[in-house]
Short mmCIF file of C-alpha atoms in Angstrom, two decimals:
data_model
loop_
_atom_site.label_atom_id
_atom_site.label_comp_id
_atom_site.label_asym_id
_atom_site.label_seq_id
_atom_site.Cartn_x
_atom_site.Cartn_y
_atom_site.Cartn_z
CA MET G 1 90.15 17.74 -35.19
CA LEU G 2 86.71 18.17 -37.13
CA VAL G 3 84.28 17.14 -35.08
CA LEU G 4 81.09 16.35 -35.88
CA GLY G 5 78.61 17.31 -32.62
CA ILE G 6 75.42 15.52 -32.23
CA GLU G 7 72.49 16.65 -29.43
CA THR G 8 69.40 15.38 -28.83
CA SER G 9 68.35 15.14 -25.27
CA CYS G 10 65.45 16.68 -25.72
CA ASP G 11 63.32 17.86 -28.42
CA GLU G 12 66.02 19.39 -31.10
CA THR G 13 67.65 17.27 -33.44
CA GLY G 14 71.45 20.26 -33.38
CA LEU G 15 74.19 18.84 -35.86
CA ALA G 16 77.18 20.75 -35.91
CA LEU G 17 80.46 20.62 -37.66
CA VAL G 18 83.27 21.87 -34.96
CA ALA G 19 87.27 22.62 -35.86
CA ASP G 20 89.64 22.41 -33.28
CA GLY G 21 86.78 22.81 -30.44
CA ARG G 22 86.43 26.42 -31.38
CA GLU G 23 85.66 27.17 -34.79
CA VAL G 24 81.91 25.76 -35.66
CA LEU G 25 81.96 25.30 -39.91
CA GLY G 26 77.94 24.57 -40.40
CA ALA G 27 75.17 23.96 -38.06
CA GLN G 28 71.74 22.28 -38.28
CA ILE G 29 69.40 22.48 -35.87
CA ALA G 30 65.26 21.01 -36.25
CA SER G 31 63.10 21.40 -33.44
CA SER G 32 59.45 19.95 -32.77
CA LEU G 33 57.95 22.24 -31.01
CA LYS G 34 55.13 23.12 -33.15
CA GLN G 35 54.10 19.35 -32.11
CA HIS G 36 54.74 19.63 -28.87
CA GLN G 37 52.50 23.31 -28.28
CA ARG G 38 49.30 21.92 -27.84
CA PHE G 39 50.59 19.52 -25.15
CA GLY G 40 52.04 22.27 -22.83
CA GLY G 41 55.29 20.17 -22.49
CA VAL G 42 57.26 18.01 -24.29
CA VAL G 43 55.80 14.37 -25.19
CA PRO G 44 59.33 12.21 -25.05
CA GLU G 45 57.85 9.35 -28.38
CA ILE G 46 56.41 13.04 -30.15
CA ALA G 47 60.34 14.09 -30.53
CA SER G 48 62.08 10.49 -30.40
CA ARG G 49 59.91 10.01 -32.99
CA ALA G 50 61.59 13.88 -35.08
CA HIS G 51 64.24 13.13 -34.01
CA LEU G 52 64.16 10.10 -36.55
CA GLU G 53 62.81 11.19 -38.86
CA LEU G 54 64.80 14.59 -39.24
CA PHE G 55 68.59 13.20 -39.02
CA THR G 56 69.63 12.43 -41.76
CA ALA G 57 67.95 14.78 -43.78
CA GLU G 58 69.61 17.17 -41.44
CA LEU G 59 72.95 15.11 -41.38
CA GLU G 60 73.33 15.75 -45.55
CA VAL G 61 72.25 19.10 -45.44
CA LEU G 62 75.22 20.17 -43.15
CA LEU G 63 78.44 18.31 -44.66
CA GLU G 64 76.69 19.47 -48.17
CA ARG G 65 76.13 23.01 -46.38
CA ALA G 66 80.67 22.44 -45.19
CA GLY G 67 81.48 20.70 -48.08
CA VAL G 68 82.84 18.24 -45.71
CA THR G 69 82.97 14.56 -46.77
CA PRO G 70 83.00 11.45 -43.62
CA ASP G 71 86.73 11.54 -44.32
CA GLY G 72 86.73 14.73 -42.86
CA ILE G 73 85.60 13.80 -40.16
CA ASP G 74 88.17 12.76 -37.17
CA ARG G 75 85.07 11.44 -34.44
CA ILE G 76 81.96 11.58 -33.72
CA ALA G 77 80.92 13.61 -30.24
CA VAL G 78 77.45 12.60 -29.40
CA THR G 79 75.19 13.73 -25.70
CA ARG G 80 74.71 11.33 -23.66
CA GLY G 81 73.27 12.56 -20.93
CA PRO G 82 71.34 13.98 -18.58
CA GLY G 83 68.38 13.78 -20.93
CA LEU G 84 64.48 12.03 -22.44
CA ALA G 85 65.55 7.68 -22.19
CA GLY G 86 63.67 7.95 -25.86
CA CYS G 87 66.06 10.53 -27.97
CA LEU G 88 68.92 9.94 -26.59
CA ALA G 89 68.81 6.30 -27.16
CA VAL G 90 68.26 8.03 -31.27
CA GLY G 91 71.40 10.51 -30.78
CA VAL G 92 73.59 7.73 -29.23
CA ILE G 93 72.64 5.12 -31.22
CA ALA G 94 72.82 6.82 -35.32
CA ALA G 95 76.35 8.28 -33.41
CA GLN G 96 77.71 4.40 -32.83
CA ALA G 97 76.10 3.14 -36.81
CA LEU G 98 78.22 6.01 -38.40
CA GLY G 99 81.18 6.09 -36.76
CA LEU G 100 80.82 2.12 -37.77
CA ALA G 101 80.83 3.56 -41.39
CA TRP G 102 82.32 6.09 -41.08
CA LYS G 103 85.69 4.64 -39.16
CA LYS G 104 85.47 7.13 -36.37
CA PRO G 105 85.68 7.63 -32.79
CA VAL G 106 81.92 7.89 -30.67
CA ILE G 107 82.51 9.46 -27.65
CA GLY G 108 80.38 10.28 -24.67
CA VAL G 109 79.54 13.30 -24.04
CA ASN G 110 77.62 15.32 -20.58
CA HIS G 111 74.91 17.43 -21.69
CA LEU G 112 75.61 19.70 -18.38
CA GLN G 113 79.30 20.49 -19.87
CA ALA G 114 78.61 21.46 -23.12
CA HIS G 115 76.35 23.51 -21.81
CA LEU G 116 78.74 25.20 -19.69
CA TYR G 117 81.26 24.75 -22.50
CA ALA G 118 79.21 26.66 -24.65
CA ALA G 119 80.15 29.47 -22.52
CA VAL G 120 83.40 29.62 -23.46
CA MET G 121 83.89 28.47 -26.21
CA PRO G 122 83.14 32.02 -28.32
CA PRO G 123 86.70 33.11 -29.18
CA GLY G 124 88.06 36.04 -25.64
CA SER G 125 86.15 34.14 -23.51
CA PHE G 126 88.57 32.53 -20.69
CA SER G 127 90.40 29.02 -20.98
CA HIS G 128 87.83 26.11 -20.35
CA GLU G 129 90.92 24.19 -17.85
CA GLU G 130 90.40 26.85 -15.55
CA PRO G 131 88.35 27.21 -11.96
CA MET G 132 85.46 28.49 -11.82
CA VAL G 133 81.80 28.70 -10.43
CA GLY G 134 79.19 26.78 -13.21
CA LEU G 135 75.71 27.80 -13.67
CA ALA G 136 73.93 24.93 -15.84
CA ILE G 137 69.80 27.23 -15.97
CA SER G 138 67.47 25.46 -17.68
CA GLY G 139 63.69 22.95 -18.48
CA GLY G 140 65.20 20.37 -16.26
CA HIS G 141 68.53 21.69 -14.55
CA THR G 142 69.21 24.74 -12.22
CA ALA G 143 73.54 23.73 -10.25
CA ILE G 144 75.60 25.70 -9.17
CA LEU G 145 78.50 24.40 -10.18
CA ARG G 146 82.13 24.76 -7.59
CA MET G 147 84.94 23.29 -11.22
CA ARG G 148 88.55 23.27 -11.81
CA GLY G 149 87.96 23.52 -15.81
CA LEU G 150 85.35 21.60 -17.28
CA SER G 151 86.19 17.92 -16.33
CA ASP G 152 86.55 17.97 -12.90
CA PHE G 153 82.85 19.59 -11.39
CA GLU G 154 82.10 19.72 -8.13
CA LEU G 155 77.92 20.17 -7.21
CA MET G 156 77.06 22.80 -4.78
CA GLY G 157 73.40 23.10 -4.92
CA GLN G 158 70.81 22.43 -7.38
CA THR G 159 67.30 22.63 -7.34
CA ARG G 160 64.70 20.47 -4.58
CA ASP G 161 61.98 20.49 -6.95
CA ASP G 162 61.33 22.39 -10.24
CA ALA G 163 64.33 23.20 -12.35
CA VAL G 164 64.01 27.39 -13.32
CA GLY G 165 62.63 26.93 -17.21
CA GLU G 166 60.26 24.07 -15.85
CA ALA G 167 59.45 27.46 -13.77
CA PHE G 168 58.76 29.43 -16.55
CA ASP G 169 56.79 27.16 -17.74
CA LYS G 170 53.63 26.02 -15.24
CA VAL G 171 53.95 29.53 -14.55
CA ALA G 172 53.71 30.78 -18.25
CA LYS G 173 50.50 28.39 -18.21
CA LEU G 174 49.68 30.27 -14.68
CA LEU G 175 48.63 33.43 -17.04
CA GLY G 176 47.15 31.86 -20.20
CA LEU G 177 50.54 32.17 -22.14
CA GLY G 178 52.23 29.64 -24.31
CA PHE G 179 54.95 27.05 -24.34
CA PRO G 180 57.57 27.16 -24.15
CA GLY G 181 57.29 29.58 -21.24
CA GLY G 182 60.58 31.40 -21.23
CA PRO G 183 60.39 33.73 -24.09
CA GLU G 184 56.36 34.24 -23.47
CA ILE G 185 56.92 35.50 -19.44
CA GLN G 186 59.63 37.29 -20.58
CA ARG G 187 57.63 39.49 -23.52
CA ALA G 188 54.80 39.79 -21.02
CA ALA G 189 57.36 40.74 -18.28
CA GLU G 190 58.43 44.36 -20.90
CA GLY G 191 55.21 45.66 -20.29
CA GLY G 192 54.97 45.55 -16.78
CA ASN G 193 55.26 46.09 -12.89
CA PRO G 194 59.04 44.06 -11.71
CA ASN G 195 57.65 45.35 -8.03
CA ALA G 196 53.67 44.79 -8.39
CA PHE G 197 53.80 42.03 -6.72
CA GLN G 198 56.59 40.72 -3.44
CA PHE G 199 57.70 36.92 -3.23
CA SER G 200 59.51 35.33 -0.47
CA VAL G 201 61.49 32.09 -2.17
CA PRO G 202 61.95 30.08 1.15
CA ARG G 203 65.55 29.16 2.65
CA ILE G 204 66.64 26.04 2.74
CA LYS G 205 67.01 24.37 6.31
CA ARG G 206 69.21 21.48 4.67
CA GLY G 207 71.35 20.30 2.21
CA THR G 208 73.85 23.47 1.42
CA PRO G 209 72.63 28.21 0.80
CA TYR G 210 73.54 26.73 -3.39
CA ASP G 211 70.44 24.61 -3.16
CA PHE G 212 67.06 26.29 -4.18
CA SER G 213 63.39 25.83 -3.97
CA LEU G 214 60.68 27.14 -6.70
CA SER G 215 58.40 25.01 -6.22
CA GLY G 216 56.88 27.94 -3.32
CA ILE G 217 56.81 31.26 -5.90
CA LYS G 218 55.06 28.80 -8.17
CA THR G 219 52.63 28.24 -5.60
CA ALA G 220 51.94 32.07 -4.89
CA VAL G 221 51.56 32.79 -8.30
CA PHE G 222 48.77 29.98 -8.50
CA TYR G 223 46.50 31.07 -5.50
CA ARG G 224 46.84 35.13 -6.64
CA VAL G 225 45.78 34.62 -10.66
CA ARG G 226 43.02 32.62 -8.79
CA GLU G 227 41.75 35.19 -6.87
CA GLU G 228 42.76 37.37 -9.37
CA ALA G 229 40.45 35.27 -12.39
CA ARG G 230 36.91 35.13 -9.99
CA GLY G 231 36.61 38.48 -11.28
CA GLY G 232 36.39 37.40 -14.94
CA ARG G 233 39.62 37.26 -17.38
CA LEU G 234 42.81 38.34 -16.56
CA SER G 235 43.49 41.52 -17.20
CA ASP G 236 47.03 42.38 -19.25
CA ALA G 237 48.74 44.70 -16.94
CA PHE G 238 48.19 42.09 -14.41
CA VAL G 239 49.10 39.39 -17.08
CA ALA G 240 52.51 41.93 -17.16
CA ASP G 241 52.95 42.47 -13.64
CA MET G 242 52.17 38.73 -12.28
CA ALA G 243 55.35 37.92 -15.47
CA ALA G 244 58.09 40.92 -14.63
CA SER G 245 57.53 40.10 -10.98
CA PHE G 246 58.23 37.23 -10.85
CA GLN G 247 60.75 36.89 -13.94
CA SER G 248 62.57 39.92 -11.42
CA ALA G 249 62.08 37.06 -8.21
CA ILE G 250 63.67 33.99 -9.87
CA VAL G 251 66.15 35.88 -11.50
CA GLU G 252 67.11 38.34 -7.58
CA GLU G 253 68.10 34.59 -6.18
CA VAL G 254 69.21 33.04 -8.73
CA VAL G 255 72.23 35.92 -9.66
CA GLY G 256 72.66 36.00 -5.80
CA LYS G 257 72.90 32.44 -4.88
CA VAL G 258 75.66 32.22 -7.69
CA LEU G 259 77.58 35.65 -6.86
CA ALA G 260 77.70 34.04 -3.08
CA ALA G 261 79.15 30.99 -4.26
CA CYS G 262 82.26 33.47 -6.71
CA GLU G 263 82.91 34.70 -3.12
CA GLU G 264 82.65 31.58 -0.67
CA THR G 265 85.49 30.14 -3.21
CA GLY G 266 87.24 32.68 -4.49
CA ARG G 267 86.93 31.79 -8.50
CA PRO G 268 86.64 35.29 -10.13
CA ARG G 269 85.42 33.23 -13.33
CA LEU G 270 81.78 32.21 -13.81
CA ALA G 271 80.27 30.50 -16.70
CA VAL G 272 76.16 30.63 -17.40
CA GLY G 273 74.92 27.68 -20.27
CA GLY G 274 71.68 26.78 -20.46
CA GLY G 275 68.17 27.80 -22.05
CA VAL G 276 67.25 29.96 -19.67
CA ILE G 277 70.21 32.43 -20.24
CA ALA G 278 68.60 33.32 -22.69
CA ASN G 279 66.86 35.56 -21.10
CA ARG G 280 67.58 38.67 -21.43
CA ARG G 281 66.76 39.66 -17.96
CA LEU G 282 69.71 37.56 -16.18
CA ARG G 283 71.88 38.03 -18.41
CA GLU G 284 71.50 42.36 -17.65
CA ARG G 285 71.41 41.24 -13.84
CA LEU G 286 74.21 39.13 -14.63
CA THR G 287 76.46 40.96 -16.17
CA GLU G 288 75.92 43.84 -13.54
CA ALA G 289 76.37 41.93 -10.56
CA CYS G 290 79.72 39.98 -11.67
CA GLY G 291 80.50 43.67 -12.88
CA GLU G 292 80.34 44.90 -9.60
CA ALA G 293 81.79 42.07 -7.30
CA GLY G 294 84.97 42.21 -10.30
CA VAL G 295 83.50 38.60 -11.10
CA ARG G 296 84.54 37.41 -14.94
CA LEU G 297 82.01 36.46 -16.68
CA ALA G 298 81.61 34.07 -19.79
CA ILE G 299 77.97 33.37 -21.36
CA PRO G 300 76.67 32.34 -24.70
CA PRO G 301 75.29 33.46 -28.13
CA PHE G 302 71.83 33.75 -27.47
CA SER G 303 72.73 30.52 -31.22
CA LEU G 304 74.82 28.67 -28.25
CA CYS G 305 71.78 28.95 -24.85
CA THR G 306 69.39 26.32 -26.79
CA ASP G 307 70.07 22.60 -26.80
CA ASN G 308 72.30 22.48 -30.26
CA GLY G 309 75.51 20.61 -31.31
CA ALA G 310 78.04 23.09 -31.59
CA MET G 311 78.97 22.52 -27.79
CA VAL G 312 78.62 18.75 -28.07
CA GLY G 313 80.83 19.04 -31.08
CA GLY G 314 83.11 21.80 -29.66
CA LEU G 315 83.99 20.06 -25.91
CA GLY G 316 84.13 16.55 -27.86
CA ALA G 317 87.41 17.71 -29.87
CA TRP G 318 88.71 17.79 -25.61
CA VAL G 319 87.58 14.60 -23.97
CA ILE G 320 88.82 11.83 -23.79
CA PRO G 321 87.35 8.37 -25.19
CA ALA G 322 86.05 6.28 -22.65
CA THR G 323 87.73 2.54 -22.59
CA SER G 324 84.28 1.26 -21.98
CA PRO G 325 80.78 0.79 -24.07
CA LEU G 326 78.74 3.91 -24.84
CA THR G 327 75.78 4.29 -24.07
CA VAL G 328 73.50 6.97 -22.27
CA ILE G 329 71.51 8.16 -19.28
CA PRO G 330 68.20 8.99 -19.12
CA ASP G 331 67.45 10.99 -16.03
CA LEU G 332 67.03 15.25 -15.59
CA GLY G 333 68.96 14.51 -13.17
CA VAL G 334 72.45 16.53 -12.30
CA ARG G 335 75.04 13.71 -13.49
CA LEU G 336 78.71 14.60 -13.66
CA SER G 337 80.23 11.52 -13.72
#
């Protein structure tokens, strides 16, 4: 089965052709990131307009490079949510238009499911139908899921305030670094001491032990930066140490909670997806911790960490077409249906 995957939930216009849920025959990703950098975050209206401007050209390039015609495509899969309303609408409307023009079925794919599928998509990984724990970790989401395969979710815990990627963006801004904050924090942390500053992440009194609350650590960074800035410009050494300490605190919090979830559920498999898993320190610590705990870890290659059409097209091969009309879910919360 050959699936055209379409991803437009945020600022990346991602298109891909995926055969049998695994083999990527071609992929195109265009981003409007540079247009958002001066604002320090994604501006939904700009991102939506960029999708409109980029989509047709990217699709033409994809088909030409892959040597595929519309007749060779079996179905179209598109991200239906969660995400930014205008951005999702562009992708869904484009998919529906192509479906009508090409006489192909169109299916909606959950954005979180697609990110987690990216982890088990490469050859040699465990099956997406096996019981596992899932960690969705990105700019808009931080959630731990008990999974009986990708189609059967149960939420174990999620962020109460900032998602991990969002916290990285905000701390990077406090330190005078660029956007997006994840890569900037990682680069700054390379020359820093992760033990220079100690941060405590609050325990959640209500809810589950797998919920996250990162606003406190962000506030602690704010006050420490404000104190340091009274003496003038932040030194490079201070920025490096703060970035390394912040990154270390977040990574240890995430690793500790997700490994505890694996232990509680008795699931020896962990799939991690989302843009934040591109962070090298997080990948290293998860690999180390899973090895010590006897948990089989599936993480996507760097090319499948951020939003992309391949993960949508891959998962699209397994999704059963819905009987109801395709709609979008313009929501940054965790939705499992």
